Amino acid sequence: MKRIVVVGASAAGLAAAETLRREGYDGTLTLVGDEPHAPYDRPPLSKQILSGEWGTKQLPLRPYQVLDSLGLDLRLGVAATGLDTTDRTVRLADGSQVAYDGLIVATGVRPRRLPGEGAHVLRTLDDALALRGLLGPGRRLVVVGAGFLGAEATAVAWKLGARVTLIEPAPVPLAQAVGHEVGGVLSRAHLEHGVDLRTGVSVSAVTEDGVLLDDGELVGADEILVAIGSLPNTDWLADSGLTVRDGLVCDEYCQAGQGVYGAGDVARWYNPLFGVSMRIEHRTNAAEQGMAAARNLLRPEARKPFAPVPYFWSDQYDMKIQAYGYLRGHDEVAVVDGDLAERRFVAAYRTGDRVTGALAVGMPPKAIRLWRQAVATGAAWREAVPTETTGAPVNEVA
């Protein structure tokens, strides 16, 4: 292959580019990114950057000299607008086209928005910097969406002295992912810190004075953060002939089409470890999938299925949350170590008859590592979880 193009200059795209060079690819390697910034880390945006603990110099994934050593044809500040898989060309927003022999799609996601003007989102460095300068003692912040991103931003804003209202349409935040009991534990942390947590409430629109709820109530705010999930950046693939369904659809090798592979938040691939198609929006998965896609593209004769145990972490107030596996759609969750009331515990998750996930709050890393192994090996639930625990699960999902 004379030219490989990687579209998306964040964690997945950079990992793919580095892997290609490390594996010996010496052809032209084009890395396209829609932001003007060199590749940077996104998890700190809602934590260290928003709080002001970090400056922007601490955010890049690699120093410029390391990027230079990769010998990239670096196209920053220009988005991909189209793909022709017949002619094998990527169209860019500046009117140019880039031909490819191999292509890795790593265009990530964009935030969902609400009707109205003036709300913040939190996906890019510029988003975080814009909101950071507006938070402080006494400022009223409404956060719409109590998922991990909204919860992290709420905790940071509270620490900065803001008065925070956190609005979530579900009765229990994060229950769909982590279960009702664990979601309740995480929710109580907000209440204990004085956050006005409103659940089972939906926002219909953003206004210049606050957010308008479905029942007509106006919740006043100086600033509004919308954190209601994301949409895969696949619009530019609309006429490509590739399959798009809540992400770029890929097989177990991360392949989406002839000479085309997907990686990171945008990729929906079949994970043979769990036997389901999944799209994971976590930092660790982005890097691992970028590497896997690059290797499989470069050496198709030796390609391997991408079958990871997904991992994510979150920092909220004094809580360190870590999770392994695929928790969504679980049938049962049981506390296997520690105590929910003390917010120090490990919970194991069952899907069918096997262990498919584990989540820890306030526990050392070694407390959850054995459960990662149980997920990786497809351990039987009855063999991995003590009988006295399975007899009294903390949550059943129909």
Short mmCIF file of C-alpha atoms in Angstrom, two decimals:
data_model
loop_
_atom_site.label_atom_id
_atom_site.label_comp_id
_atom_site.label_asym_id
_atom_site.label_seq_id
_atom_site.Cartn_x
_atom_site.Cartn_y
_atom_site.Cartn_z
CA MET A 1 0.00 0.00 0.00
CA LYS A 2 1.47 3.31 -1.08
CA ARG A 3 -0.83 5.49 1.01
CA ILE A 4 -2.87 4.81 4.13
CA VAL A 5 -5.29 7.47 5.33
CA VAL A 6 -6.47 7.68 8.92
CA VAL A 7 -9.48 9.97 9.38
CA GLY A 8 -9.75 11.11 12.99
CA ALA A 9 -6.82 12.57 14.92
CA SER A 10 -7.70 11.58 18.46
CA ALA A 11 -6.76 8.55 20.57
CA ALA A 12 -7.89 5.87 18.10
CA GLY A 13 -6.47 7.59 15.02
CA LEU A 14 -3.13 8.34 16.63
CA ALA A 15 -2.83 4.79 17.99
CA ALA A 16 -3.48 3.48 14.48
CA ALA A 17 -0.85 5.75 12.94
CA GLU A 18 1.76 4.84 15.54
CA THR A 19 1.06 1.14 15.14
CA LEU A 20 1.42 1.31 11.37
CA ARG A 21 4.86 2.87 11.72
CA ARG A 22 5.87 0.51 14.51
CA GLU A 23 4.83 -2.47 12.37
CA GLY A 24 7.09 -1.30 9.56
CA TYR A 25 4.80 0.63 7.22
CA ASP A 26 6.98 3.19 5.41
CA GLY A 27 4.53 4.52 2.81
CA THR A 28 2.67 7.82 2.90
CA LEU A 29 0.58 8.05 6.06
CA THR A 30 -2.06 10.79 6.14
CA LEU A 31 -3.73 11.69 9.42
CA VAL A 32 -6.83 13.91 9.08
CA GLY A 33 -8.40 15.76 12.01
CA ASP A 34 -11.25 18.26 12.08
CA GLU A 35 -9.84 20.15 15.08
CA PRO A 36 -6.84 22.48 14.71
CA HIS A 37 -5.16 20.96 17.77
CA ALA A 38 -2.63 18.15 17.69
CA PRO A 39 -4.05 14.86 19.06
CA TYR A 40 -4.99 15.26 22.73
CA ASP A 41 -6.57 13.27 25.53
CA ARG A 42 -10.32 13.72 26.11
CA PRO A 43 -11.07 12.20 29.57
CA PRO A 44 -9.32 15.09 31.40
CA LEU A 45 -11.66 17.61 29.74
CA SER A 46 -14.44 16.95 32.26
CA LYS A 47 -12.01 16.64 35.17
CA GLN A 48 -8.58 18.31 35.26
CA ILE A 49 -9.16 20.81 32.44
CA LEU A 50 -12.64 21.86 33.59
CA SER A 51 -11.42 22.25 37.17
CA GLY A 52 -8.35 24.24 36.17
CA GLU A 53 -5.96 21.72 37.72
CA TRP A 54 -4.32 21.23 34.33
CA GLY A 55 -3.28 23.63 31.66
CA THR A 56 -3.52 22.89 27.97
CA LYS A 57 0.15 21.89 27.78
CA GLN A 58 -0.60 18.73 29.76
CA LEU A 59 -3.27 17.51 27.35
CA PRO A 60 -1.49 16.44 24.09
CA LEU A 61 -1.19 12.68 23.64
CA ARG A 62 2.33 13.04 22.25
CA PRO A 63 4.94 15.82 22.15
CA TYR A 64 5.35 17.49 18.76
CA GLN A 65 8.77 15.92 18.27
CA VAL A 66 7.23 12.46 18.60
CA LEU A 67 4.56 13.34 16.03
CA ASP A 68 7.27 14.62 13.72
CA SER A 69 9.14 11.34 14.03
CA LEU A 70 6.14 9.49 12.58
CA GLY A 71 6.58 11.26 9.25
CA LEU A 72 2.89 12.03 8.93
CA ASP A 73 1.09 13.91 6.21
CA LEU A 74 -0.81 15.76 8.94
CA ARG A 75 -4.04 17.51 7.92
CA LEU A 76 -5.44 19.30 10.98
CA GLY A 77 -8.40 21.67 11.11
CA VAL A 78 -10.06 20.09 8.09
CA ALA A 79 -12.96 17.65 8.30
CA ALA A 80 -13.69 14.73 5.99
CA THR A 81 -16.87 15.41 4.02
CA GLY A 82 -17.20 12.36 1.80
CA LEU A 83 -15.83 8.96 0.84
CA ASP A 84 -15.72 7.26 -2.54
CA THR A 85 -14.90 3.60 -1.97
CA THR A 86 -14.80 2.86 -5.69
CA ASP A 87 -12.14 5.44 -6.52
CA ARG A 88 -10.71 5.13 -2.99
CA THR A 89 -10.66 8.82 -2.21
CA VAL A 90 -11.56 10.86 0.87
CA ARG A 91 -13.06 14.31 0.25
CA LEU A 92 -12.07 17.07 2.66
CA ALA A 93 -13.79 20.30 3.69
CA ASP A 94 -11.12 22.43 2.04
CA GLY A 95 -12.08 21.02 -1.37
CA SER A 96 -9.15 18.66 -1.67
CA GLN A 97 -9.22 14.89 -2.08
CA VAL A 98 -6.86 12.30 -0.65
CA ALA A 99 -6.43 8.96 -2.39
CA TYR A 100 -5.89 5.86 -0.28
CA ASP A 101 -4.95 2.23 -0.60
CA GLY A 102 -6.02 1.56 2.99
CA LEU A 103 -8.35 3.61 5.20
CA ILE A 104 -9.02 3.69 8.93
CA VAL A 105 -12.15 5.54 10.04
CA ALA A 106 -11.74 6.97 13.54
CA THR A 107 -13.97 10.04 13.42
CA GLY A 108 -15.43 9.62 16.89
CA VAL A 109 -18.70 11.13 18.03
CA ARG A 110 -20.37 14.50 18.52
CA PRO A 111 -22.63 15.59 21.40
CA ARG A 112 -26.40 15.39 21.16
CA ARG A 113 -28.03 18.78 21.61
CA LEU A 114 -31.35 20.19 22.74
CA PRO A 115 -33.56 22.74 20.98
CA GLY A 116 -32.59 26.33 21.76
CA GLU A 117 -29.41 28.37 21.90
CA GLY A 118 -26.73 29.03 24.49
CA ALA A 119 -26.09 25.63 26.07
CA HIS A 120 -22.60 24.20 26.44
CA VAL A 121 -21.49 20.73 25.42
CA LEU A 122 -18.30 19.01 26.50
CA ARG A 123 -16.47 17.12 23.81
CA THR A 124 -13.52 19.26 22.69
CA LEU A 125 -10.78 21.26 24.34
CA ASP A 126 -12.46 24.46 23.22
CA ASP A 127 -15.73 23.29 24.83
CA ALA A 128 -14.00 22.70 28.17
CA LEU A 129 -12.12 25.99 28.15
CA ALA A 130 -15.28 27.94 27.31
CA LEU A 131 -17.18 26.45 30.25
CA ARG A 132 -14.27 26.57 32.70
CA GLY A 133 -14.10 30.34 32.65
CA LEU A 134 -17.78 30.62 33.59
CA LEU A 135 -17.88 28.45 36.71
CA GLY A 136 -17.22 29.70 40.21
CA PRO A 137 -18.76 30.41 43.62
CA GLY A 138 -22.45 31.14 43.45
CA ARG A 139 -22.81 30.56 39.73
CA ARG A 140 -25.92 28.57 38.80
CA LEU A 141 -25.20 25.62 36.52
CA VAL A 142 -27.82 23.26 35.14
CA VAL A 143 -26.46 19.95 33.87
CA VAL A 144 -28.85 18.00 31.65
CA GLY A 145 -27.98 14.31 31.73
CA ALA A 146 -26.63 12.37 34.73
CA GLY A 147 -24.48 9.89 32.85
CA PHE A 148 -20.77 9.66 33.58
CA LEU A 149 -19.90 12.86 31.70
CA GLY A 150 -22.66 14.89 33.35
CA ALA A 151 -21.82 13.45 36.76
CA GLU A 152 -18.12 14.28 36.42
CA ALA A 153 -18.86 17.84 35.34
CA THR A 154 -21.33 18.22 38.21
CA ALA A 155 -18.70 17.12 40.73
CA VAL A 156 -16.14 19.56 39.33
CA ALA A 157 -18.61 22.46 39.28
CA TRP A 158 -19.57 21.73 42.90
CA LYS A 159 -15.90 21.77 43.87
CA LEU A 160 -15.55 25.18 42.21
CA GLY A 161 -18.41 26.51 44.33
CA ALA A 162 -21.18 26.53 41.73
CA ARG A 163 -24.80 25.80 42.60
CA VAL A 164 -25.64 22.78 40.46
CA THR A 165 -28.97 21.36 39.34
CA LEU A 166 -28.58 17.94 37.71
CA ILE A 167 -31.53 16.81 35.58
CA GLU A 168 -32.01 13.23 34.42
CA PRO A 169 -35.05 11.75 32.60
CA ALA A 170 -34.52 8.24 34.02
CA PRO A 171 -35.82 7.46 37.52
CA VAL A 172 -32.33 6.29 38.55
CA PRO A 173 -29.26 7.70 36.78
CA LEU A 174 -27.10 5.12 35.01
CA ALA A 175 -29.45 2.29 35.97
CA GLN A 176 -29.53 0.97 32.40
CA ALA A 177 -25.78 0.48 32.49
CA VAL A 178 -24.90 -0.35 36.10
CA GLY A 179 -28.20 -1.43 37.68
CA HIS A 180 -30.66 0.37 39.94
CA GLU A 181 -28.88 -0.23 43.26
CA VAL A 182 -25.45 0.83 42.03
CA GLY A 183 -26.99 3.78 40.18
CA GLY A 184 -28.69 4.77 43.42
CA VAL A 185 -25.39 4.72 45.30
CA LEU A 186 -23.77 7.03 42.74
CA SER A 187 -26.82 9.31 42.81
CA ARG A 188 -26.72 9.71 46.59
CA ALA A 189 -23.23 11.16 46.33
CA HIS A 190 -24.70 14.13 44.44
CA LEU A 191 -27.39 14.67 47.07
CA GLU A 192 -24.89 14.50 49.91
CA HIS A 193 -22.89 17.29 48.26
CA GLY A 194 -25.89 19.56 47.98
CA VAL A 195 -26.60 19.05 44.30
CA ASP A 196 -30.25 19.54 43.31
CA LEU A 197 -30.73 16.18 41.60
CA ARG A 198 -34.01 15.87 39.70
CA THR A 199 -34.79 12.48 38.22
CA GLY A 200 -37.67 11.37 36.04
CA VAL A 201 -37.71 14.85 34.52
CA SER A 202 -37.18 15.78 30.87
CA VAL A 203 -35.99 19.03 29.33
CA SER A 204 -37.83 20.25 26.24
CA ALA A 205 -35.68 23.26 25.36
CA VAL A 206 -32.85 25.56 26.33
CA THR A 207 -33.66 29.25 26.85
CA GLU A 208 -31.57 32.32 27.65
CA ASP A 209 -32.80 32.12 31.26
CA GLY A 210 -32.39 28.39 31.86
CA VAL A 211 -33.99 25.14 30.76
CA LEU A 212 -37.66 24.51 30.10
CA LEU A 213 -38.99 21.24 31.47
CA ASP A 214 -41.67 19.16 29.78
CA ASP A 215 -44.18 20.22 32.44
CA GLY A 216 -43.55 23.89 31.65
CA GLU A 217 -41.34 24.73 34.63
CA LEU A 218 -38.36 26.96 33.95
CA VAL A 219 -35.22 26.03 35.88
CA GLY A 220 -33.08 29.14 36.02
CA ALA A 221 -29.38 29.00 35.24
CA ASP A 222 -26.40 31.18 34.48
CA GLU A 223 -24.90 28.37 32.41
CA ILE A 224 -26.25 25.12 30.97
CA LEU A 225 -24.34 21.96 30.11
CA VAL A 226 -26.06 19.39 27.92
CA ALA A 227 -24.65 15.89 28.45
CA ILE A 228 -27.33 13.64 26.97
CA GLY A 229 -25.15 11.32 24.95
CA SER A 230 -23.57 11.45 21.53
CA LEU A 231 -23.98 10.64 17.86
CA PRO A 232 -21.34 8.80 15.79
CA ASN A 233 -19.68 11.00 13.17
CA THR A 234 -20.78 9.00 10.14
CA ASP A 235 -22.58 11.66 8.06
CA TRP A 236 -19.60 11.92 5.73
CA LEU A 237 -20.01 8.21 4.93
CA ALA A 238 -23.62 8.58 3.71
CA ASP A 239 -22.92 7.83 0.04
CA SER A 240 -19.95 5.53 0.55
CA GLY A 241 -21.78 2.23 0.37
CA LEU A 242 -20.50 1.27 3.83
CA THR A 243 -23.05 0.08 6.37
CA VAL A 244 -23.89 2.68 9.00
CA ARG A 245 -26.14 1.82 11.93
CA ASP A 246 -25.45 3.75 15.12
CA GLY A 247 -21.83 3.82 14.04
CA LEU A 248 -19.75 2.36 11.24
CA VAL A 249 -20.62 -1.34 11.18
CA CYS A 250 -17.52 -3.56 11.23
CA ASP A 251 -16.87 -7.27 11.59
CA GLU A 252 -14.84 -8.94 14.33
CA TYR A 253 -11.64 -7.79 12.62
CA CYS A 254 -12.82 -4.14 12.63
CA GLN A 255 -13.23 -4.27 8.85
CA ALA A 256 -16.08 -2.23 7.37
CA GLY A 257 -15.36 -2.67 3.65
CA GLN A 258 -12.66 -3.42 1.12
CA GLY A 259 -9.53 -1.82 2.53
CA VAL A 260 -11.58 0.08 5.15
CA TYR A 261 -11.40 -0.46 8.91
CA GLY A 262 -13.03 1.33 11.83
CA ALA A 263 -11.72 2.20 15.29
CA GLY A 264 -12.78 4.08 18.39
CA ASP A 265 -16.10 5.66 19.35
CA VAL A 266 -17.44 5.64 15.78
CA ALA A 267 -16.98 1.91 15.21
CA ARG A 268 -19.71 -0.65 15.88
CA TRP A 269 -18.05 -4.03 15.66
CA TYR A 270 -18.84 -7.63 16.53
CA ASN A 271 -17.01 -8.59 19.73
CA PRO A 272 -16.71 -12.41 19.71
CA LEU A 273 -15.90 -12.49 23.43
CA PHE A 274 -19.46 -11.39 24.23
CA GLY A 275 -21.15 -12.53 21.03
CA VAL A 276 -22.75 -9.15 20.35
CA SER A 277 -22.21 -6.05 18.26
CA MET A 278 -21.08 -3.12 20.39
CA ARG A 279 -19.89 0.46 20.14
CA ILE A 280 -17.72 1.57 23.07
CA GLU A 281 -17.06 5.22 23.91
CA HIS A 282 -14.14 4.74 26.28
CA ARG A 283 -10.58 5.98 26.04
CA THR A 284 -8.89 2.60 26.54
CA ASN A 285 -10.99 0.91 23.87
CA ALA A 286 -10.18 3.69 21.38
CA ALA A 287 -6.44 3.13 21.67
CA GLU A 288 -6.67 -0.66 21.66
CA GLN A 289 -9.01 -0.73 18.66
CA GLY A 290 -6.84 1.74 16.75
CA MET A 291 -3.91 -0.63 17.15
CA ALA A 292 -5.96 -3.70 16.21
CA ALA A 293 -7.41 -2.05 13.10
CA ALA A 294 -3.96 -0.94 11.95
CA ARG A 295 -2.47 -4.41 12.30
CA ASN A 296 -5.37 -6.08 10.52
CA LEU A 297 -5.27 -3.56 7.68
CA LEU A 298 -1.53 -3.90 7.24
CA ARG A 299 -1.40 -7.70 7.39
CA PRO A 300 -4.78 -9.14 6.40
CA GLU A 301 -3.30 -12.62 6.05
CA ALA A 302 -2.51 -12.65 9.78
CA ARG A 303 -5.39 -10.60 11.12
CA LYS A 304 -6.95 -11.40 14.48
CA PRO A 305 -10.42 -10.75 15.91
CA PHE A 306 -10.67 -7.74 18.20
CA ALA A 307 -12.15 -9.27 21.35
CA PRO A 308 -11.27 -7.02 24.31
CA VAL A 309 -12.69 -6.77 27.79
CA PRO A 310 -13.80 -3.11 27.71
CA TYR A 311 -12.57 -0.91 30.56
CA PHE A 312 -13.58 2.51 31.77
CA TRP A 313 -13.07 4.70 34.80
CA SER A 314 -14.67 7.79 36.27
CA ASP A 315 -13.76 10.24 39.06
CA GLN A 316 -16.65 11.85 40.94
CA TYR A 317 -16.14 13.73 44.22
CA ASP A 318 -14.03 11.33 46.32
CA MET A 319 -15.14 8.27 44.36
CA LYS A 320 -12.94 6.33 41.97
CA ILE A 321 -15.12 4.17 39.72
CA GLN A 322 -13.64 1.39 37.58
CA ALA A 323 -15.43 -1.15 35.41
CA TYR A 324 -14.53 -4.07 33.17
CA GLY A 325 -16.71 -5.87 30.66
CA TYR A 326 -20.00 -5.16 28.96
CA LEU A 327 -22.53 -4.20 31.59
CA ARG A 328 -25.47 -3.16 29.41
CA GLY A 329 -28.33 -5.61 29.12
CA HIS A 330 -27.25 -7.56 32.19
CA ASP A 331 -29.67 -9.93 33.94
CA GLU A 332 -28.31 -9.69 37.46
CA VAL A 333 -25.83 -7.76 39.57
CA ALA A 334 -24.46 -8.87 42.92
CA VAL A 335 -22.11 -7.21 45.40
CA VAL A 336 -19.17 -9.58 45.80
CA ASP A 337 -16.88 -7.44 47.95
CA GLY A 338 -17.30 -4.46 50.26
CA ASP A 339 -20.50 -2.60 51.10
CA LEU A 340 -22.86 -0.45 49.01
CA ALA A 341 -23.71 1.81 51.94
CA GLU A 342 -20.06 2.72 52.47
CA ARG A 343 -19.49 3.33 48.74
CA ARG A 344 -16.66 0.80 48.82
CA PHE A 345 -17.62 -2.28 46.89
CA VAL A 346 -17.18 -4.54 43.86
CA ALA A 347 -20.28 -5.60 41.95
CA ALA A 348 -20.32 -8.46 39.45
CA TYR A 349 -22.72 -8.59 36.49
CA ARG A 350 -24.38 -11.62 34.94
CA THR A 351 -25.73 -12.00 31.41
CA GLY A 352 -27.17 -15.42 30.73
CA ASP A 353 -25.10 -17.90 32.73
CA ARG A 354 -21.73 -16.12 32.64
CA VAL A 355 -19.92 -13.21 34.25
CA THR A 356 -19.91 -10.33 31.76
CA GLY A 357 -18.80 -7.38 33.86
CA ALA A 358 -17.58 -5.97 37.14
CA LEU A 359 -17.65 -2.50 38.64
CA ALA A 360 -15.74 -1.19 41.64
CA VAL A 361 -16.18 1.98 43.66
CA GLY A 362 -13.58 3.15 46.17
CA MET A 363 -11.61 -0.09 45.95
CA PRO A 364 -7.95 -0.73 45.07
CA PRO A 365 -7.29 -1.95 41.50
CA LYS A 366 -6.39 -5.46 42.67
CA ALA A 367 -9.93 -5.90 44.03
CA ILE A 368 -11.38 -5.92 40.53
CA ARG A 369 -8.57 -7.54 38.53
CA LEU A 370 -9.71 -11.09 39.28
CA TRP A 371 -13.14 -10.18 37.96
CA ARG A 372 -11.62 -8.90 34.76
CA GLN A 373 -10.10 -12.35 34.33
CA ALA A 374 -13.49 -13.93 34.98
CA VAL A 375 -15.01 -11.83 32.22
CA ALA A 376 -12.14 -12.59 29.82
CA THR A 377 -12.47 -16.34 30.32
CA GLY A 378 -16.28 -16.38 30.19
CA ALA A 379 -16.50 -17.74 33.73
CA ALA A 380 -19.76 -19.40 34.73
CA TRP A 381 -21.74 -17.24 37.15
CA ARG A 382 -22.48 -20.01 39.64
CA GLU A 383 -18.83 -20.97 39.83
CA ALA A 384 -17.46 -17.41 40.10
CA VAL A 385 -19.98 -15.82 42.47
CA PRO A 386 -20.52 -17.23 45.99
CA THR A 387 -23.86 -18.98 46.47
CA GLU A 388 -24.82 -16.74 49.38
CA THR A 389 -24.34 -13.72 47.10
CA THR A 390 -26.31 -15.06 44.15
CA GLY A 391 -29.12 -16.00 46.47
CA ALA A 392 -29.75 -12.29 47.21
CA PRO A 393 -28.91 -10.26 44.10
CA VAL A 394 -29.10 -6.50 44.51
CA ASN A 395 -30.85 -6.12 41.19
CA GLU A 396 -32.78 -8.19 38.68
CA VAL A 397 -33.45 -6.90 35.20
CA ALA A 398 -36.35 -8.47 33.34
#
